[in-house]
CSV table of C-alpha atoms and ligand atoms in Angstrom, one decimal:
chain,number,residue,atom,x,y,z
A,1,GLU,CA,129.6,101.7,120.0
A,2,VAL,CA,127.2,104.0,121.8
A,3,VAL,CA,126.6,105.9,118.6
A,4,VAL,CA,126.1,102.8,116.6
A,5,ASN,CA,123.5,101.6,119.1
A,6,ARG,CA,121.9,105.0,119.1
A,7,ILE,CA,121.5,104.9,115.3
A,8,ALA,CA,120.2,101.4,115.4
A,9,ALA,CA,117.7,102.4,118.1
A,10,GLY,CA,116.6,105.3,116.0
A,11,GLU,CA,115.7,102.8,113.3
A,12,VAL,CA,113.5,100.8,115.7
A,13,ILE,CA,111.9,103.8,117.4
A,14,GLN,CA,111.0,106.5,115.0
A,15,ARG,CA,108.4,108.5,116.9
A,16,PRO,CA,106.6,108.6,120.2
A,17,ALA,CA,103.7,106.5,118.8
A,18,ASN,CA,106.1,103.6,118.0
A,19,ALA,CA,107.6,103.7,121.5
A,20,LEU,CA,104.1,103.7,122.9
A,21,LYS,CA,103.0,100.8,120.8
A,22,GLU,CA,105.9,98.7,122.0
A,23,MET,CA,105.2,99.7,125.6
A,24,MET,CA,101.5,98.9,125.4
A,25,GLU,CA,102.3,95.5,124.1
A,26,ASN,CA,104.6,94.9,127.0
A,27,SER,CA,101.9,96.0,129.4
A,28,LEU,CA,99.4,93.6,127.7
A,29,ASP,CA,102.0,90.8,127.8
A,30,ALA,CA,102.3,91.4,131.5
A,31,LYS,CA,98.5,90.7,131.8
A,32,SER,CA,97.5,94.3,132.7
A,33,THR,CA,93.8,95.1,133.0
A,34,SER,CA,94.4,98.8,133.0
A,35,ILE,CA,96.8,101.0,131.0
A,36,HIS,CA,97.1,104.7,131.5
A,37,ILE,CA,99.1,107.0,129.3
A,38,VAL,CA,100.1,110.6,129.7
A,39,LEU,CA,101.8,112.7,126.9
A,40,LYS,CA,103.6,116.0,127.1
A,41,GLN,CA,104.3,117.7,123.8
A,42,GLY,CA,102.9,114.8,121.8
A,43,GLY,CA,105.1,112.4,123.8
A,44,MET,CA,108.3,114.1,122.7
A,45,LYS,CA,108.9,115.7,126.0
A,46,LEU,CA,107.2,113.0,128.2
A,47,LEU,CA,105.6,109.7,127.5
A,48,GLN,CA,104.4,107.9,130.5
A,49,ILE,CA,102.6,104.6,130.7
A,50,GLN,CA,101.3,103.0,133.9
A,51,ASP,CA,100.0,99.5,134.0
A,52,ASN,CA,98.7,97.1,136.7
A,53,GLY,CA,100.4,94.0,135.3
A,54,THR,CA,102.8,91.5,136.8
A,55,GLY,CA,105.6,94.0,137.3
A,56,VAL,CA,109.3,93.2,137.1
A,57,ARG,CA,111.4,91.6,139.8
A,58,LYS,CA,114.1,93.7,141.4
A,59,GLU,CA,116.8,91.3,140.3
A,60,ASP,CA,115.7,91.7,136.7
A,61,MET,CA,115.8,95.4,136.7
A,62,GLU,CA,119.5,95.5,136.0
A,63,ILE,CA,119.2,94.0,132.6
A,64,LEU,CA,115.7,95.3,131.6
A,65,CYS,CA,117.0,97.7,129.0
A,66,GLU,CA,119.8,95.6,127.6
A,67,ARG,CA,119.5,94.5,124.0
A,68,PHE,CA,117.9,91.1,123.4
A,69,THR,CA,116.9,90.8,127.0
A,70,THR,CA,113.5,89.2,127.0
A,71,SER,CA,111.4,87.2,129.4
A,72,LYS,CA,109.4,85.8,126.5
A,73,LEU,CA,111.7,83.2,125.1
A,74,GLU,CA,112.1,80.0,127.0
A,75,LYS,CA,114.2,78.1,124.6
A,76,PHE,CA,115.7,78.7,121.2
A,77,GLU,CA,113.0,76.7,119.4
A,78,ASP,CA,110.5,79.3,120.6
A,79,LEU,CA,112.1,81.8,118.3
A,80,ASN,CA,110.0,80.6,115.5
A,81,THR,CA,106.7,80.8,117.2
A,82,VAL,CA,107.2,83.6,119.6
A,83,THR,CA,109.0,86.1,117.5
A,84,THR,CA,106.1,86.4,115.2
A,85,PHE,CA,107.1,89.9,114.2
A,86,GLY,CA,110.7,89.6,113.9
A,87,PHE,CA,112.4,91.0,116.9
A,88,ARG,CA,112.5,90.4,120.6
A,89,GLY,CA,114.0,92.2,123.5
A,90,GLU,CA,114.8,95.3,121.5
A,91,ALA,CA,112.1,97.8,122.3
A,92,LEU,CA,113.1,98.9,125.8
A,93,ALA,CA,116.8,98.8,124.9
A,94,SER,CA,116.2,101.0,121.9
A,95,ILE,CA,114.1,103.5,123.8
A,96,SER,CA,116.8,103.8,126.5
A,97,HIS,CA,119.4,104.6,123.8
A,98,VAL,CA,117.4,107.6,122.5
A,99,ALA,CA,115.7,108.9,125.7
A,100,HIS,CA,115.9,109.1,129.4
A,101,VAL,CA,113.9,106.2,130.8
A,102,THR,CA,112.7,105.8,134.4
A,103,ILE,CA,111.0,102.5,135.4
A,104,THR,CA,109.1,102.1,138.6
A,105,THR,CA,107.8,98.6,139.1
A,106,ARG,CA,106.4,96.2,141.7
A,107,THR,CA,105.6,92.5,141.6
A,108,GLY,CA,102.8,91.0,143.6
A,109,ASP,CA,105.1,89.4,146.2
A,110,SER,CA,107.1,92.5,146.8
A,111,LYS,CA,106.4,94.8,149.8
A,112,CYS,CA,107.4,97.9,147.8
A,113,ALA,CA,108.1,99.2,144.4
A,114,TYR,CA,111.6,99.9,143.0
A,115,ARG,CA,112.7,102.6,140.7
A,116,GLY,CA,115.6,102.6,138.2
A,117,CYS,CA,116.9,105.2,135.7
A,118,TYR,CA,118.3,104.0,132.4
A,119,SER,CA,120.5,105.5,129.7
A,120,ASP,CA,122.1,103.8,126.7
A,121,GLY,CA,120.8,100.4,127.7
A,122,LYS,CA,122.2,100.5,131.3
A,123,LEU,CA,120.7,101.0,134.7
A,124,LYS,CA,122.5,104.0,136.1
A,125,GLU,CA,122.6,103.0,139.7
A,126,PRO,CA,121.0,100.2,141.8
A,127,PRO,CA,117.2,100.4,142.0
A,128,LYS,CA,115.8,102.4,144.9
A,129,PRO,CA,112.8,101.2,147.0
A,130,CYS,CA,109.8,103.5,146.8
A,131,ALA,CA,106.0,103.5,147.1
A,132,GLY,CA,104.0,102.1,144.3
A,133,ASN,CA,101.2,99.8,143.3
A,134,VAL,CA,101.7,96.4,141.7
A,135,GLY,CA,102.5,96.9,138.0
A,136,THR,CA,104.9,99.0,136.0
A,137,GLN,CA,105.3,102.7,135.2
A,138,ILE,CA,107.6,103.6,132.5
A,139,THR,CA,108.5,107.3,131.9
A,140,VAL,CA,110.3,108.2,128.7
A,141,GLU,CA,111.6,111.8,128.6
A,142,ASP,CA,113.2,113.9,125.9
A,143,LEU,CA,112.9,111.4,123.1
A,144,PHE,CA,115.7,111.8,120.6
A,145,TYR,CA,117.5,114.3,122.8
A,146,ASN,CA,120.7,112.8,121.4
A,147,ILE,CA,119.8,112.4,117.7
A,148,LEU,CA,119.1,115.6,116.0
A,149,THR,CA,118.2,114.0,112.7
A,150,ARG,CA,115.4,111.9,114.3
A,151,ARG,CA,114.1,114.9,116.2
A,152,LYS,CA,114.0,116.9,113.0
A,153,ALA,CA,112.0,114.2,111.3
A,154,LEU,CA,109.2,114.5,113.9
A,155,LYS,CA,106.1,116.5,113.2
A,156,ASN,CA,104.7,119.2,115.5
A,157,ALA,CA,103.5,118.2,119.0
A,158,SER,CA,99.8,118.1,118.0
A,159,GLU,CA,100.4,115.7,115.1
A,160,GLU,CA,102.6,113.5,117.2
A,161,HIS,CA,99.9,113.5,119.9
A,162,ALA,CA,97.3,112.6,117.4
A,163,LYS,CA,99.4,109.7,116.1
A,164,SER,CA,99.8,108.3,119.7
A,165,VAL,CA,96.1,108.7,120.4
A,166,ASP,CA,95.3,106.9,117.2
A,167,VAL,CA,97.4,103.9,118.2
A,168,VAL,CA,95.9,103.8,121.7
A,169,GLY,CA,92.4,103.9,120.2
A,170,ARG,CA,93.2,100.9,118.0
A,171,TYR,CA,94.6,98.9,120.9
A,172,ALA,CA,91.6,99.8,123.1
A,173,VAL,CA,89.2,98.5,120.5
A,174,HIS,CA,91.0,95.3,120.1
A,175,ASN,CA,91.8,94.7,123.8
A,176,CYS,CA,88.3,95.5,125.0
A,177,ARG,CA,88.7,93.7,128.3
A,178,VAL,CA,91.5,96.2,129.3
A,179,ALA,CA,90.8,99.7,130.4
A,180,PHE,CA,92.8,102.4,128.5
A,181,THR,CA,93.2,106.1,128.9
A,182,VAL,CA,95.4,108.5,127.1
A,183,LYS,CA,95.6,112.2,127.8
A,184,LYS,CA,97.7,115.3,127.7
A,185,PHE,CA,99.8,116.0,130.8
A,186,GLY,CA,97.9,118.1,133.3
A,187,GLU,CA,94.5,117.6,131.7
A,188,CYS,CA,91.5,115.8,133.1
A,189,ASN,CA,89.8,115.0,129.9
A,190,ALA,CA,91.1,112.0,128.2
A,191,ASP,CA,91.5,111.7,124.4
A,192,VAL,CA,90.6,108.0,124.7
A,193,ARG,CA,89.0,106.5,127.7
A,194,THR,CA,87.6,102.9,127.7
A,195,PRO,CA,86.5,100.9,130.7
A,196,GLN,CA,87.6,97.5,131.8
A,197,ASP,CA,85.6,94.5,130.5
A,198,SER,CA,84.0,96.5,127.7
A,199,SER,CA,83.0,95.2,124.2
A,200,HIS,CA,84.6,95.8,120.9
A,201,VAL,CA,81.5,97.6,119.7
A,202,ASP,CA,81.2,99.9,122.7
A,203,ASN,CA,84.9,100.8,122.4
A,204,ILE,CA,84.5,101.5,118.6
A,205,ARG,CA,81.6,103.8,119.6
A,206,SER,CA,83.6,105.6,122.2
A,207,VAL,CA,86.8,105.9,120.1
A,208,TYR,CA,85.3,106.5,116.6
A,209,GLY,CA,81.9,108.0,117.4
A,210,VAL,CA,78.3,106.9,117.5
A,211,ASP,CA,77.8,107.2,113.7
A,212,VAL,CA,80.3,104.4,112.9
A,213,ALA,CA,78.9,102.1,115.6
A,214,LYS,CA,75.3,102.5,114.5
A,215,GLU,CA,75.1,99.7,112.1
A,216,LEU,CA,78.2,97.6,112.4
A,217,LEU,CA,78.1,94.2,111.0
A,218,GLU,CA,79.9,91.4,112.8
A,219,VAL,CA,82.0,89.1,110.7
A,220,SER,CA,83.2,85.8,112.0
A,221,HIS,CA,84.8,83.1,109.9
A,222,VAL,CA,87.0,80.0,110.4
A,223,ASP,CA,88.8,78.7,107.4
A,224,GLU,CA,90.0,75.1,107.9
A,225,THR,CA,91.8,74.9,104.5
A,226,LEU,CA,93.9,78.0,104.9
A,227,SER,CA,94.2,77.7,108.6
A,228,PHE,CA,93.0,81.1,109.7
A,229,LYS,CA,90.3,82.6,111.9
A,230,LEU,CA,88.7,86.0,111.3
A,231,HIS,CA,86.6,88.1,113.6
A,232,GLY,CA,85.6,91.7,113.5
A,233,TYR,CA,83.1,94.5,112.9
A,234,ILE,CA,82.7,96.3,109.7
A,235,SER,CA,80.6,99.3,108.6
A,236,ASN,CA,77.5,98.8,106.5
A,237,ALA,CA,76.9,100.4,103.1
A,238,ASN,CA,75.0,103.3,104.7
A,239,TYR,CA,78.1,104.5,106.5
A,240,SER,CA,80.8,106.3,104.6
A,241,VAL,CA,83.8,108.3,105.5
A,242,ARG,CA,86.3,110.3,103.5
A,243,LYS,CA,89.2,108.3,104.8
A,244,PHE,CA,89.4,104.5,105.0
A,245,VAL,CA,89.6,103.5,108.7
A,246,PHE,CA,91.1,100.0,108.9
A,247,LEU,CA,92.1,98.5,112.2
A,248,LEU,CA,94.0,95.2,111.4
A,249,PHE,CA,95.4,92.9,114.1
A,250,ILE,CA,97.2,89.8,113.1
A,251,ASN,CA,97.8,87.4,116.0
A,252,ASN,CA,97.0,90.4,118.3
A,253,ARG,CA,99.6,92.7,116.8
A,254,LEU,CA,98.6,95.9,115.1
A,255,VAL,CA,99.8,95.7,111.5
A,256,ASP,CA,99.3,97.2,108.1
A,257,SER,CA,98.6,95.3,104.9
A,258,SER,CA,98.1,97.5,101.9
A,259,ALA,CA,97.2,94.4,99.8
A,260,MET,CA,94.3,93.6,102.1
A,261,LYS,CA,93.3,97.2,102.4
A,262,LYS,CA,93.1,97.5,98.6
A,263,ALA,CA,91.2,94.3,98.3
A,264,ILE,CA,88.6,95.3,100.9
A,265,ASP,CA,88.2,98.8,99.4
A,266,PHE,CA,87.5,97.0,96.1
A,267,VAL,CA,84.7,95.0,97.7
A,268,TYR,CA,83.1,98.1,99.3
A,269,GLN,CA,83.1,100.0,96.0
A,270,ALA,CA,80.2,97.9,94.9
A,271,TYR,CA,78.2,99.2,97.9
A,272,LEU,CA,79.4,102.7,98.6
A,273,PRO,CA,79.0,105.9,96.7
A,274,LYS,CA,82.0,107.2,94.9
A,275,ASN,CA,84.8,108.7,97.1
A,276,SER,CA,83.5,107.3,100.3
A,277,HIS,CA,85.1,104.6,102.4
A,278,PRO,CA,84.4,102.1,105.1
A,279,PHE,CA,85.4,101.4,108.7
A,280,LEU,CA,86.7,98.0,109.6
A,281,TYR,CA,88.1,96.4,112.6
A,282,LEU,CA,89.5,92.9,111.8
A,283,SER,CA,91.3,90.5,114.0
A,284,LEU,CA,93.0,87.7,112.1
A,285,GLU,CA,94.6,84.7,113.6
A,286,ILE,CA,97.0,82.7,111.4
A,287,LEU,CA,99.6,80.1,112.1
A,288,PRO,CA,102.6,82.0,113.7
A,289,GLN,CA,105.0,80.1,111.5
A,290,ASN,CA,103.2,81.6,108.4
A,291,VAL,CA,103.9,85.2,109.3
A,292,ASP,CA,107.0,86.7,107.8
A,293,VAL,CA,109.4,87.1,110.7
A,294,ASN,CA,111.9,89.2,108.8
A,295,VAL,CA,109.7,92.2,108.8
A,296,HIS,CA,111.5,95.2,110.3
A,297,PRO,CA,109.9,96.3,113.5
A,298,THR,CA,109.0,99.7,112.2
A,299,LYS,CA,107.7,98.4,108.9
A,300,HIS,CA,104.2,97.5,110.1
A,301,GLU,CA,103.5,96.3,106.7
A,302,VAL,CA,103.1,92.5,107.1
A,303,HIS,CA,103.3,89.6,104.8
A,304,PHE,CA,102.3,86.0,105.4
A,305,LEU,CA,102.1,82.7,103.7
A,306,HIS,CA,99.1,82.1,101.3
A,307,GLU,CA,98.5,85.9,101.5
A,308,ASP,CA,96.6,86.1,98.2
A,309,ASP,CA,94.3,83.2,99.1
A,310,ILE,CA,93.6,84.4,102.6
A,311,ILE,CA,92.8,87.9,101.3
A,312,GLY,CA,90.6,86.4,98.6
A,313,SER,CA,88.7,84.5,101.3
A,314,ILE,CA,88.3,87.5,103.5
A,315,GLN,CA,87.0,89.5,100.5
A,316,LYS,CA,84.4,86.8,100.0
A,317,VAL,CA,83.3,86.9,103.7
A,318,ILE,CA,82.9,90.7,103.6
A,319,ASP,CA,81.1,90.6,100.3
A,320,THR,CA,78.6,88.0,101.5
A,321,LYS,CA,78.0,90.0,104.7
A,322,LEU,CA,77.4,93.2,102.8
A,323,LEU,CA,75.2,91.5,100.3
A,324,GLY,CA,73.1,89.9,103.0
A,325,ALA,CA,72.6,93.2,104.8
A,326,ASN,CA,71.6,95.1,101.7
A,327,THR,CA,69.2,92.9,99.9
B,401,ADP,P1,110.2,91.9,124.6
B,401,ADP,O1,108.8,92.5,124.8
B,401,ADP,O2,110.4,91.6,123.1
B,401,ADP,O3,110.5,90.8,125.5
B,401,ADP,P2,111.1,94.5,125.4
B,401,ADP,O4,112.3,95.2,125.2
B,401,ADP,O5,109.8,95.1,124.8
B,401,ADP,O6,111.3,93.0,124.8
B,401,ADP,O7,110.9,94.2,126.9
B,401,ADP,C1,111.9,93.5,127.6
B,401,ADP,C2,111.4,92.8,128.8
B,401,ADP,O8,111.1,93.7,129.8
B,401,ADP,C3,110.2,92.0,128.6
B,401,ADP,O9,110.5,90.7,128.1
B,401,ADP,C4,109.5,91.9,130.0
B,401,ADP,O10,110.1,90.9,130.7
B,401,ADP,C5,110.0,93.2,130.6
B,401,ADP,N1,108.9,94.3,130.6
B,401,ADP,C6,108.9,95.3,129.8
B,401,ADP,N2,107.8,96.1,130.0
B,401,ADP,C7,107.1,95.4,131.0
B,401,ADP,C8,105.9,95.7,131.7
B,401,ADP,N3,105.1,96.8,131.4
B,401,ADP,N4,105.5,94.8,132.7
B,401,ADP,C9,106.3,93.8,133.0
B,401,ADP,N5,107.4,93.5,132.4
B,401,ADP,C10,107.9,94.3,131.4
B,402,MG,MG1,108.1,94.2,123.9
């Protein structure tokens, strides 16, 4: 059974950046206002995330890494609205099946923090009291120490590090009220550092550089017929990059949509020189029941109801914006 769990876990968590994304979302769900991340060997040796959120009660630490343990489902009916992206209570469990996990956590009403070590979904011994601030620190060590095939599928440390930094940068831009840092173990300089209560534009500047942020256009649109809301910042025609940078959040979750990407690139082709590409940060809110809940956790590719119409509508919003700014 342990092996089956391990293989299943290796499907959910494929690289340090996946694990990090899940843990950042947990920190955000716990209402953190600051999230600090440290990586050793691209997160393969060590991946540590410290937040100042609500923390976990000592009584709940026992089951924290068990499969389908979640504090985010009140009743069964919630399944439809809460599990927007298909799975719940699997992230920590999966991580604990493929790495050594240590969790130090303290709630606001506790006098001290508690620390527990987990393997294969289980707390190894009762949590021990220790010093610590309110919030949670999760340390993931030796990712995939027990699955050689997964370990072999990873890239080198610097590529894995870059992938993690990329994910943190995206979350930092979207969650601009929350402070983020990510750095290599033992270094002072952070690869991403954004302050608390910042703005999307300031964080785009700090993560993606001054050039991108120079002439960003704000897009904002409410579509009553298709029931969606769009907000974001997009580069103008005078900015172009070799690689399309597209930050897409749907209902606050970082996702990919190759259909939308293609459609947007098409709009920009009318404004940009050949072989150059735009930068876009878009936050889309759609009815939770319209998002495909059967998407596998690692397949960030998302599908939703009325996809073609919504994408068409977004194309129009962007086209109008670019036209207005360039005539
Ligand atoms: P899910 O997020 O789908 O509930 P996870 O496996 O990601 O499942 O997390 C399991 C549970 O652990 C969460 O529901 C939450 O109660 C708790 N948890 C995980 N990370 C944190 C954190 N950083 N702060 C507070 N609680 C956390
Ligand atoms: Mg989670």
